[in-house]
Amino acid sequence: MKAVLSVVLVLVVISSTIAKYIPKSGKRIPQTLSRGWGDQLIWAQTYEEALYWSRSRNKPLMVLFHLEDCPHSQALKKVFSENNEIQKILDEDFIVLNLVYETTDKHLSPDGQYVPRILFVDPSMTVRADINGRYSNRMYAYETGDINLLISNMQKAKKLLKAEL
Amino acid sequence: MKAVLSVVLVLVVISSTIAKYIPKSGKRIPQTLSRGWGDQLIWAQTYEEALYWSRSRNKPLMVLFHLEDCPHSQALKKVFSENNEIQKILDEDFIVLNLVYETTDKHLSPDGQYVPRILFVDPSMTVRADINGRYSNRMYAYETGDINLLISNMQKAKKLLKAEL
């Protein structure tokens, strides 16, 4: 009896020592870099990192600005992440970055800072301000119905600038 | 029989439509923002975001530079992520950012770019170059045996600069 009790005590001590940190507010789900825009894609963490990858792999970069509490962002995220054509093209031919905070680079906000907003950057580090959506007041915004336009713009971005010279 | 067959066909079509994108190389584990340094912590994605949080919440920022293929980084990550005291203090009193790429801000590399490297930034946006480890040639490096020094440095960083004035 005593032996069993001490074994139990030892186990309790061991498990409480090994136990991982849990916040007072309860266990959290680990944050993902995808933030729901495509869990199978390999996301860059920062704009600097994304530019480095884009140059070194000679692939265009897609920068996606969004916000967790913006319903337009959330609606676009749903169709974007569930669209296998978009996911496949991005995985194979693009460097991808999604940001919930603005960068200090003004070239990424040619007509202002709003979400959702999608900018393409050529491996030559030129922001493709010429590739835009259908709204004249928010040229880089896309809505859920604009998915085919987005795919066609991705095809445009795949034609690298230096190839056009 | 025919009815069963058409139901099966419909089910196949539906499931292939719903099926999520899987890369040719096989399904990947979604990337986490923690990169293994503490899945329960709330990590900033970029330095700009971290500075914004630090200022607005009046909490010091810890910036952790590391590399996935650096054995010193990996060893430190293991003791760091398993140390509940570190995890608790960071969760409650700090803004945290881990980066595998350097930023453009030279203040974050006072004695060069190396990993692992830990810098503290005061909410006043001052990089605390005065808070360093035990190696004179790599002042912001920590090894697995330096965990207690790191905790004591975290306590130092918690004393905000303006409070000292």
mmCIF file of C-alpha atoms in Angstrom:
data_model
loop_
_atom_site.group_PDB
_atom_site.id
_atom_site.type_symbol
_atom_site.label_atom_id
_atom_site.label_comp_id
_atom_site.label_asym_id
_atom_site.label_seq_id
_atom_site.Cartn_x
_atom_site.Cartn_y
_atom_site.Cartn_z
ATOM 1 C CA MET A 1 0.000 0.000 0.000
ATOM 2 C CA LYS A 2 2.737 2.422 1.047
ATOM 3 C CA ALA A 3 4.799 1.446 -2.002
ATOM 4 C CA VAL A 4 1.878 2.132 -4.331
ATOM 5 C CA LEU A 5 1.282 5.480 -2.648
ATOM 6 C CA SER A 6 4.887 6.590 -3.071
ATOM 7 C CA VAL A 7 4.901 5.507 -6.726
ATOM 8 C CA VAL A 8 1.773 7.610 -7.273
ATOM 9 C CA LEU A 9 3.373 10.539 -5.470
ATOM 10 C CA VAL A 10 6.535 10.271 -7.583
ATOM 11 C CA LEU A 11 4.416 10.140 -10.747
ATOM 12 C CA VAL A 12 2.489 13.247 -9.676
ATOM 13 C CA VAL A 13 5.730 15.114 -8.979
ATOM 14 C CA ILE A 14 7.241 14.026 -12.312
ATOM 15 C CA SER A 15 4.178 14.939 -14.334
ATOM 16 C CA SER A 16 3.871 18.353 -12.681
ATOM 17 C CA THR A 17 7.565 19.000 -13.404
ATOM 18 C CA ILE A 18 7.234 17.976 -17.057
ATOM 19 C CA ALA A 19 3.868 19.721 -17.516
ATOM 20 C CA LYS A 20 4.096 22.411 -20.167
ATOM 21 C CA TYR A 21 3.245 26.028 -19.476
ATOM 22 C CA ILE A 22 -0.465 26.774 -19.807
ATOM 23 C CA PRO A 23 -1.674 30.397 -19.594
ATOM 24 C CA LYS A 24 -4.106 31.315 -16.812
ATOM 25 C CA SER A 25 -6.764 32.021 -19.440
ATOM 26 C CA GLY A 26 -6.518 28.416 -20.669
ATOM 27 C CA LYS A 27 -4.662 26.504 -23.356
ATOM 28 C CA ARG A 28 -4.326 28.261 -26.706
ATOM 29 C CA ILE A 29 -4.221 26.866 -30.233
ATOM 30 C CA PRO A 30 -0.714 27.590 -31.631
ATOM 31 C CA GLN A 31 -0.750 30.484 -34.123
ATOM 32 C CA THR A 32 -0.024 29.597 -37.735
ATOM 33 C CA LEU A 33 1.884 31.692 -40.246
ATOM 34 C CA SER A 34 -0.863 30.976 -42.804
ATOM 35 C CA ARG A 35 -3.536 32.555 -40.565
ATOM 36 C CA GLY A 36 -6.003 30.393 -42.479
ATOM 37 C CA TRP A 37 -5.060 31.512 -46.022
ATOM 38 C CA GLY A 38 -3.588 28.122 -46.960
ATOM 39 C CA ASP A 39 -2.087 25.803 -44.364
ATOM 40 C CA GLN A 40 -0.184 23.834 -47.019
ATOM 41 C CA LEU A 41 1.645 26.861 -48.443
ATOM 42 C CA ILE A 42 5.087 27.881 -47.230
ATOM 43 C CA TRP A 43 4.645 31.438 -45.959
ATOM 44 C CA ALA A 44 7.389 33.999 -45.512
ATOM 45 C CA GLN A 45 7.284 35.698 -42.114
ATOM 46 C CA THR A 46 8.388 39.192 -43.103
ATOM 47 C CA TYR A 47 8.617 41.358 -46.222
ATOM 48 C CA GLU A 48 12.443 41.253 -46.083
ATOM 49 C CA GLU A 49 12.397 37.456 -46.016
ATOM 50 C CA ALA A 50 9.821 37.310 -48.829
ATOM 51 C CA LEU A 51 11.897 39.652 -51.041
ATOM 52 C CA TYR A 52 14.996 37.540 -50.401
ATOM 53 C CA TRP A 53 13.189 34.342 -51.417
ATOM 54 C CA SER A 54 11.626 36.015 -54.450
ATOM 55 C CA ARG A 55 15.005 37.184 -55.742
ATOM 56 C CA SER A 56 16.904 33.998 -54.987
ATOM 57 C CA ARG A 57 14.236 31.655 -56.418
ATOM 58 C CA ASN A 58 13.223 34.016 -59.246
ATOM 59 C CA LYS A 59 9.552 33.721 -58.333
ATOM 60 C CA PRO A 60 7.023 36.548 -58.083
ATOM 61 C CA LEU A 61 5.784 37.487 -54.615
ATOM 62 C CA MET A 62 2.165 37.874 -53.529
ATOM 63 C CA VAL A 63 1.642 40.150 -50.514
ATOM 64 C CA LEU A 64 -1.743 39.873 -48.895
ATOM 65 C CA PHE A 65 -2.863 42.461 -46.340
ATOM 66 C CA HIS A 66 -5.802 41.446 -44.176
ATOM 67 C CA LEU A 67 -7.267 41.731 -40.692
ATOM 68 C CA GLU A 68 -8.696 39.072 -38.412
ATOM 69 C CA ASP A 69 -11.676 41.261 -37.487
ATOM 70 C CA CYS A 70 -12.520 42.477 -41.010
ATOM 71 C CA PRO A 71 -15.510 40.592 -42.499
ATOM 72 C CA HIS A 72 -14.357 41.271 -46.101
ATOM 73 C CA SER A 73 -10.960 39.750 -45.294
ATOM 74 C CA GLN A 74 -12.579 36.736 -43.662
ATOM 75 C CA ALA A 75 -14.948 36.154 -46.601
ATOM 76 C CA LEU A 76 -12.104 36.394 -49.123
ATOM 77 C CA LYS A 77 -9.949 34.103 -46.958
ATOM 78 C CA LYS A 78 -12.591 31.389 -47.092
ATOM 79 C CA VAL A 79 -12.864 31.250 -50.890
ATOM 80 C CA PHE A 80 -9.115 31.843 -51.298
ATOM 81 C CA SER A 81 -8.067 29.004 -48.999
ATOM 82 C CA GLU A 82 -10.650 26.599 -50.453
ATOM 83 C CA ASN A 83 -9.750 27.333 -54.091
ATOM 84 C CA ASN A 84 -7.369 24.540 -55.125
ATOM 85 C CA GLU A 85 -6.311 26.307 -58.334
ATOM 86 C CA ILE A 86 -5.125 29.362 -56.384
ATOM 87 C CA GLN A 87 -3.440 27.213 -53.761
ATOM 88 C CA LYS A 88 -1.634 25.084 -56.368
ATOM 89 C CA ILE A 89 -0.370 28.046 -58.416
ATOM 90 C CA LEU A 90 0.792 29.854 -55.280
ATOM 91 C CA ASP A 91 2.535 26.758 -53.955
ATOM 92 C CA GLU A 92 4.362 26.018 -57.191
ATOM 93 C CA ASP A 93 5.055 29.425 -58.726
ATOM 94 C CA PHE A 94 4.917 32.117 -56.026
ATOM 95 C CA ILE A 95 6.476 33.329 -52.808
ATOM 96 C CA VAL A 96 3.633 34.163 -50.402
ATOM 97 C CA LEU A 97 3.360 36.571 -47.502
ATOM 98 C CA ASN A 98 0.289 37.552 -45.518
ATOM 99 C CA LEU A 99 0.432 40.497 -43.140
ATOM 100 C CA VAL A 100 -1.938 41.879 -40.529
ATOM 101 C CA TYR A 101 0.282 44.938 -40.050
ATOM 102 C CA GLU A 102 1.492 47.421 -42.634
ATOM 103 C CA THR A 103 5.171 47.537 -43.579
ATOM 104 C CA THR A 104 7.210 50.726 -43.696
ATOM 105 C CA ASP A 105 7.515 50.370 -47.496
ATOM 106 C CA LYS A 106 5.163 52.900 -49.124
ATOM 107 C CA HIS A 107 5.331 51.048 -52.460
ATOM 108 C CA LEU A 108 3.042 48.411 -50.984
ATOM 109 C CA SER A 109 0.253 50.954 -50.537
ATOM 110 C CA PRO A 110 0.072 52.748 -53.934
ATOM 111 C CA ASP A 111 -3.477 53.994 -53.255
ATOM 112 C CA GLY A 112 -3.622 53.780 -49.473
ATOM 113 C CA GLN A 113 -3.723 51.235 -46.688
ATOM 114 C CA TYR A 114 -6.856 49.109 -46.613
ATOM 115 C CA VAL A 115 -7.758 45.426 -46.298
ATOM 116 C CA PRO A 116 -8.107 43.028 -47.963
ATOM 117 C CA ARG A 117 -5.418 44.193 -50.410
ATOM 118 C CA ILE A 118 -3.222 42.105 -52.701
ATOM 119 C CA LEU A 119 -0.004 43.354 -54.267
ATOM 120 C CA PHE A 120 2.358 41.469 -56.562
ATOM 121 C CA VAL A 121 6.109 42.050 -56.529
ATOM 122 C CA ASP A 122 8.424 40.985 -59.342
ATOM 123 C CA PRO A 123 11.723 39.179 -58.465
ATOM 124 C CA SER A 124 13.405 42.366 -59.737
ATOM 125 C CA MET A 125 11.843 43.902 -56.565
ATOM 126 C CA THR A 126 9.423 46.045 -58.570
ATOM 127 C CA VAL A 127 5.957 46.355 -57.030
ATOM 128 C CA ARG A 128 3.527 45.537 -59.862
ATOM 129 C CA ALA A 129 1.181 48.510 -59.370
ATOM 130 C CA ASP A 130 -0.116 47.720 -62.878
ATOM 131 C CA ILE A 131 -1.790 44.497 -61.689
ATOM 132 C CA ASN A 132 -5.043 45.511 -60.046
ATOM 133 C CA GLY A 133 -8.609 44.448 -59.340
ATOM 134 C CA ARG A 134 -11.902 45.941 -60.499
ATOM 135 C CA TYR A 135 -12.458 48.788 -58.024
ATOM 136 C CA SER A 136 -11.171 52.200 -59.056
ATOM 137 C CA ASN A 137 -11.183 53.618 -55.514
ATOM 138 C CA ARG A 138 -9.395 50.574 -54.031
ATOM 139 C CA MET A 139 -7.343 49.274 -56.907
ATOM 140 C CA TYR A 140 -5.824 46.292 -55.074
ATOM 141 C CA ALA A 141 -8.949 45.060 -53.294
ATOM 142 C CA TYR A 142 -10.635 41.781 -54.225
ATOM 143 C CA GLU A 143 -14.028 40.502 -53.179
ATOM 144 C CA THR A 144 -15.215 36.899 -53.097
ATOM 145 C CA GLY A 145 -16.687 37.238 -56.595
ATOM 146 C CA ASP A 146 -13.324 38.385 -58.011
ATOM 147 C CA ILE A 147 -11.516 35.062 -57.643
ATOM 148 C CA ASN A 148 -11.203 34.491 -61.419
ATOM 149 C CA LEU A 149 -9.817 37.986 -61.901
ATOM 150 C CA LEU A 150 -7.332 37.239 -59.116
ATOM 151 C CA ILE A 151 -6.253 34.027 -60.862
ATOM 152 C CA SER A 152 -5.830 35.906 -64.153
ATOM 153 C CA ASN A 153 -3.767 38.547 -62.317
ATOM 154 C CA MET A 154 -1.600 35.794 -60.851
ATOM 155 C CA GLN A 155 -0.940 34.576 -64.399
ATOM 156 C CA LYS A 156 0.041 38.149 -65.315
ATOM 157 C CA ALA A 157 2.424 38.330 -62.343
ATOM 158 C CA LYS A 158 4.028 35.033 -63.405
ATOM 159 C CA LYS A 159 5.233 36.739 -66.609
ATOM 160 C CA LEU A 160 8.326 38.282 -65.079
ATOM 161 C CA LEU A 161 9.284 41.821 -66.024
ATOM 162 C CA LYS A 162 12.731 41.016 -67.330
ATOM 163 C CA ALA A 163 11.197 38.406 -69.677
ATOM 164 C CA GLU A 164 9.118 41.220 -71.179
ATOM 165 C CA LEU A 165 12.120 43.405 -71.986
ATOM 166 C CA MET B 1 -28.154 -1.124 -58.136
ATOM 167 C CA LYS B 2 -28.152 1.825 -60.541
ATOM 168 C CA ALA B 3 -29.404 4.104 -57.786
ATOM 169 C CA VAL B 4 -26.605 2.996 -55.465
ATOM 170 C CA LEU B 5 -24.048 3.523 -58.219
ATOM 171 C CA SER B 6 -25.213 7.078 -58.918
ATOM 172 C CA VAL B 7 -25.180 7.918 -55.197
ATOM 173 C CA VAL B 8 -21.599 6.635 -55.025
ATOM 174 C CA LEU B 9 -20.689 8.683 -58.109
ATOM 175 C CA VAL B 10 -22.221 11.821 -56.644
ATOM 176 C CA LEU B 11 -20.343 11.245 -53.374
ATOM 177 C CA VAL B 12 -17.055 10.803 -55.266
ATOM 178 C CA VAL B 13 -17.637 14.026 -57.208
ATOM 179 C CA ILE B 14 -18.558 15.947 -54.031
ATOM 180 C CA SER B 15 -15.581 14.672 -52.037
ATOM 181 C CA SER B 16 -13.138 15.420 -54.866
ATOM 182 C CA THR B 17 -14.559 18.941 -55.109
ATOM 183 C CA ILE B 18 -14.288 19.531 -51.360
ATOM 184 C CA ALA B 19 -10.852 17.871 -51.061
ATOM 185 C CA LYS B 20 -8.286 20.396 -49.892
ATOM 186 C CA TYR B 21 -5.144 21.170 -51.855
ATOM 187 C CA ILE B 22 -2.271 18.813 -51.065
ATOM 188 C CA PRO B 23 1.198 19.522 -52.504
ATOM 189 C CA LYS B 24 2.748 16.909 -54.822
ATOM 190 C CA SER B 25 5.451 16.319 -52.230
ATOM 191 C CA GLY B 26 2.811 15.295 -49.666
ATOM 192 C CA LYS B 27 0.828 16.938 -46.903
ATOM 193 C CA ARG B 28 2.744 19.444 -44.784
ATOM 194 C CA ILE B 29 2.385 20.343 -41.108
ATOM 195 C CA PRO B 30 1.155 23.979 -40.949
ATOM 196 C CA GLN B 31 3.962 26.381 -39.977
ATOM 197 C CA THR B 32 3.630 28.023 -36.573
ATOM 198 C CA LEU B 33 4.641 31.551 -35.669
ATOM 199 C CA SER B 34 6.295 30.184 -32.505
ATOM 200 C CA ARG B 35 8.623 27.948 -34.548
ATOM 201 C CA GLY B 36 8.864 25.817 -31.415
ATOM 202 C CA TRP B 37 9.915 28.578 -28.962
ATOM 203 C CA GLY B 38 6.626 28.494 -27.050
ATOM 204 C CA ASP B 39 3.370 27.436 -28.684
ATOM 205 C CA GLN B 40 1.295 29.078 -25.918
ATOM 206 C CA LEU B 41 2.835 32.530 -26.362
ATOM 207 C CA ILE B 42 1.306 35.164 -28.635
ATOM 208 C CA TRP B 43 4.035 35.981 -31.151
ATOM 209 C CA ALA B 44 4.270 39.131 -33.219
ATOM 210 C CA GLN B 45 4.898 38.423 -36.911
ATOM 211 C CA THR B 46 7.155 41.354 -37.752
ATOM 212 C CA TYR B 47 9.356 43.892 -35.974
ATOM 213 C CA GLU B 48 6.965 46.731 -36.902
ATOM 214 C CA GLU B 49 4.059 44.841 -35.357
ATOM 215 C CA ALA B 50 6.088 43.988 -32.237
ATOM 216 C CA LEU B 51 7.130 47.633 -31.746
ATOM 217 C CA TYR B 52 3.519 48.744 -32.105
ATOM 218 C CA TRP B 53 2.346 46.242 -29.473
ATOM 219 C CA SER B 54 5.225 47.118 -27.159
ATOM 220 C CA ARG B 55 4.392 50.829 -27.273
ATOM 221 C CA SER B 56 0.653 50.458 -27.017
ATOM 222 C CA ARG B 57 0.736 47.885 -24.181
ATOM 223 C CA ASN B 58 3.769 49.424 -22.464
ATOM 224 C CA LYS B 59 5.548 46.070 -22.304
ATOM 225 C CA PRO B 60 9.187 45.367 -23.158
ATOM 226 C CA LEU B 61 9.892 43.400 -26.328
ATOM 227 C CA MET B 62 12.123 40.337 -26.635
ATOM 228 C CA VAL B 63 13.532 39.755 -30.127
ATOM 229 C CA LEU B 64 15.007 36.327 -30.684
ATOM 230 C CA PHE B 65 17.111 35.628 -33.765
ATOM 231 C CA HIS B 66 17.624 31.972 -34.590
ATOM 232 C CA LEU B 67 17.965 29.505 -37.452
ATOM 233 C CA GLU B 68 16.286 26.168 -38.023
ATOM 234 C CA ASP B 69 19.543 24.523 -39.097
ATOM 235 C CA CYS B 70 21.746 25.955 -36.310
ATOM 236 C CA PRO B 71 22.399 23.379 -33.550
ATOM 237 C CA HIS B 72 23.020 26.118 -30.914
ATOM 238 C CA SER B 73 19.628 27.669 -31.751
ATOM 239 C CA GLN B 74 17.929 24.287 -31.554
ATOM 240 C CA ALA B 75 19.530 23.428 -28.198
ATOM 241 C CA LEU B 76 18.550 26.800 -26.716
ATOM 242 C CA LYS B 77 15.035 26.449 -28.140
ATOM 243 C CA LYS B 78 14.549 23.151 -26.289
ATOM 244 C CA VAL B 79 15.432 24.507 -22.815
ATOM 245 C CA PHE B 80 13.735 27.837 -23.562
ATOM 246 C CA SER B 81 10.417 26.313 -24.620
ATOM 247 C CA GLU B 82 10.420 23.791 -21.758
ATOM 248 C CA ASN B 83 11.223 26.368 -19.071
ATOM 249 C CA ASN B 84 7.890 27.308 -17.513
ATOM 250 C CA GLU B 85 9.312 30.313 -15.667
ATOM 251 C CA ILE B 86 10.543 31.866 -18.924
ATOM 252 C CA GLN B 87 7.306 31.034 -20.706
ATOM 253 C CA LYS B 88 5.151 32.510 -17.915
ATOM 254 C CA ILE B 89 7.132 35.762 -17.639
ATOM 255 C CA LEU B 90 7.150 36.196 -21.425
ATOM 256 C CA ASP B 91 3.427 35.495 -21.675
ATOM 257 C CA GLU B 92 2.471 37.918 -18.929
ATOM 258 C CA ASP B 93 5.017 40.728 -19.157
ATOM 259 C CA PHE B 94 6.580 40.763 -22.633
ATOM 260 C CA ILE B 95 5.886 41.185 -26.321
ATOM 261 C CA VAL B 96 7.701 38.380 -28.161
ATOM 262 C CA LEU B 97 9.102 38.090 -31.663
ATOM 263 C CA ASN B 98 11.264 35.347 -33.138
ATOM 264 C CA LEU B 99 12.931 35.876 -36.496
ATOM 265 C CA VAL B 100 14.850 33.619 -38.856
ATOM 266 C CA TYR B 101 15.768 36.578 -41.071
ATOM 267 C CA GLU B 102 17.524 39.783 -40.092
ATOM 268 C CA THR B 103 15.638 43.067 -40.124
ATOM 269 C CA THR B 104 16.903 46.210 -41.822
ATOM 270 C CA ASP B 105 17.269 47.877 -38.389
ATOM 271 C CA LYS B 106 20.979 47.948 -37.502
ATOM 272 C CA HIS B 107 20.169 48.623 -33.833
ATOM 273 C CA LEU B 108 19.190 44.977 -33.495
ATOM 274 C CA SER B 109 22.729 43.846 -34.330
ATOM 275 C CA PRO B 110 24.945 46.017 -32.082
ATOM 276 C CA ASP B 111 27.883 43.580 -32.405
ATOM 277 C CA GLY B 112 26.976 41.780 -35.614
ATOM 278 C CA GLN B 113 24.474 39.302 -36.973
ATOM 279 C CA TYR B 114 24.690 35.836 -35.433
ATOM 280 C CA VAL B 115 22.318 33.251 -33.949
ATOM 281 C CA PRO B 116 21.038 32.552 -31.418
ATOM 282 C CA ARG B 117 20.866 36.206 -30.349
ATOM 283 C CA ILE B 118 18.452 37.867 -27.939
ATOM 284 C CA LEU B 119 17.801 41.619 -27.803
ATOM 285 C CA PHE B 120 15.445 43.497 -25.520
ATOM 286 C CA VAL B 121 13.643 46.647 -26.633
ATOM 287 C CA ASP B 122 12.033 49.102 -24.220
ATOM 288 C CA PRO B 123 8.501 50.408 -24.975
ATOM 289 C CA SER B 124 10.214 53.766 -25.570
ATOM 290 C CA MET B 125 11.651 51.955 -28.667
ATOM 291 C CA THR B 126 15.186 51.966 -27.253
ATOM 292 C CA VAL B 127 17.157 48.787 -27.964
ATOM 293 C CA ARG B 128 18.592 47.732 -24.579
ATOM 294 C CA ALA B 129 22.187 47.142 -25.742
ATOM 295 C CA ASP B 130 23.108 47.246 -22.048
ATOM 296 C CA ILE B 131 21.363 43.924 -21.351
ATOM 297 C CA ASN B 132 23.738 41.206 -22.506
ATOM 298 C CA GLY B 133 24.906 37.648 -21.895
ATOM 299 C CA ARG B 134 28.286 36.309 -20.754
ATOM 300 C CA TYR B 135 30.276 36.208 -24.017
ATOM 301 C CA SER B 136 32.363 39.269 -24.821
ATOM 302 C CA ASN B 137 32.683 38.435 -28.534
ATOM 303 C CA ARG B 138 28.964 37.746 -28.956
ATOM 304 C CA MET B 139 27.347 39.898 -26.331
ATOM 305 C CA TYR B 140 23.720 38.881 -27.041
ATOM 306 C CA ALA B 141 24.267 35.128 -27.396
ATOM 307 C CA TYR B 142 22.935 32.658 -24.809
ATOM 308 C CA GLU B 143 23.753 28.992 -24.436
ATOM 309 C CA THR B 144 21.659 26.315 -22.741
ATOM 310 C CA GLY B 145 23.571 26.822 -19.468
ATOM 311 C CA ASP B 146 22.755 30.563 -19.451
ATOM 312 C CA ILE B 147 19.027 30.218 -18.786
ATOM 313 C CA ASN B 148 19.219 31.770 -15.310
ATOM 314 C CA LEU B 149 21.191 34.721 -16.662
ATOM 315 C CA LEU B 150 18.529 35.098 -19.343
ATOM 316 C CA ILE B 151 15.781 35.136 -16.687
ATOM 317 C CA SER B 152 17.691 37.751 -14.691
ATOM 318 C CA ASN B 153 18.098 39.816 -17.887
ATOM 319 C CA MET B 154 14.365 39.544 -18.480
ATOM 320 C CA GLN B 155 13.790 40.972 -14.995
ATOM 321 C CA LYS B 156 16.156 43.822 -15.917
ATOM 322 C CA ALA B 157 14.230 44.484 -19.134
ATOM 323 C CA LYS B 158 10.963 44.604 -17.178
ATOM 324 C CA LYS B 159 12.249 47.705 -15.355
ATOM 325 C CA LEU B 160 11.250 50.176 -18.010
ATOM 326 C CA LEU B 161 13.614 52.988 -18.906
ATOM 327 C CA LYS B 162 11.199 55.831 -18.187
ATOM 328 C CA ALA B 163 10.566 54.390 -14.709
ATOM 329 C CA GLU B 164 14.281 54.813 -14.032
ATOM 330 C CA LEU B 165 14.301 58.498 -14.894
#
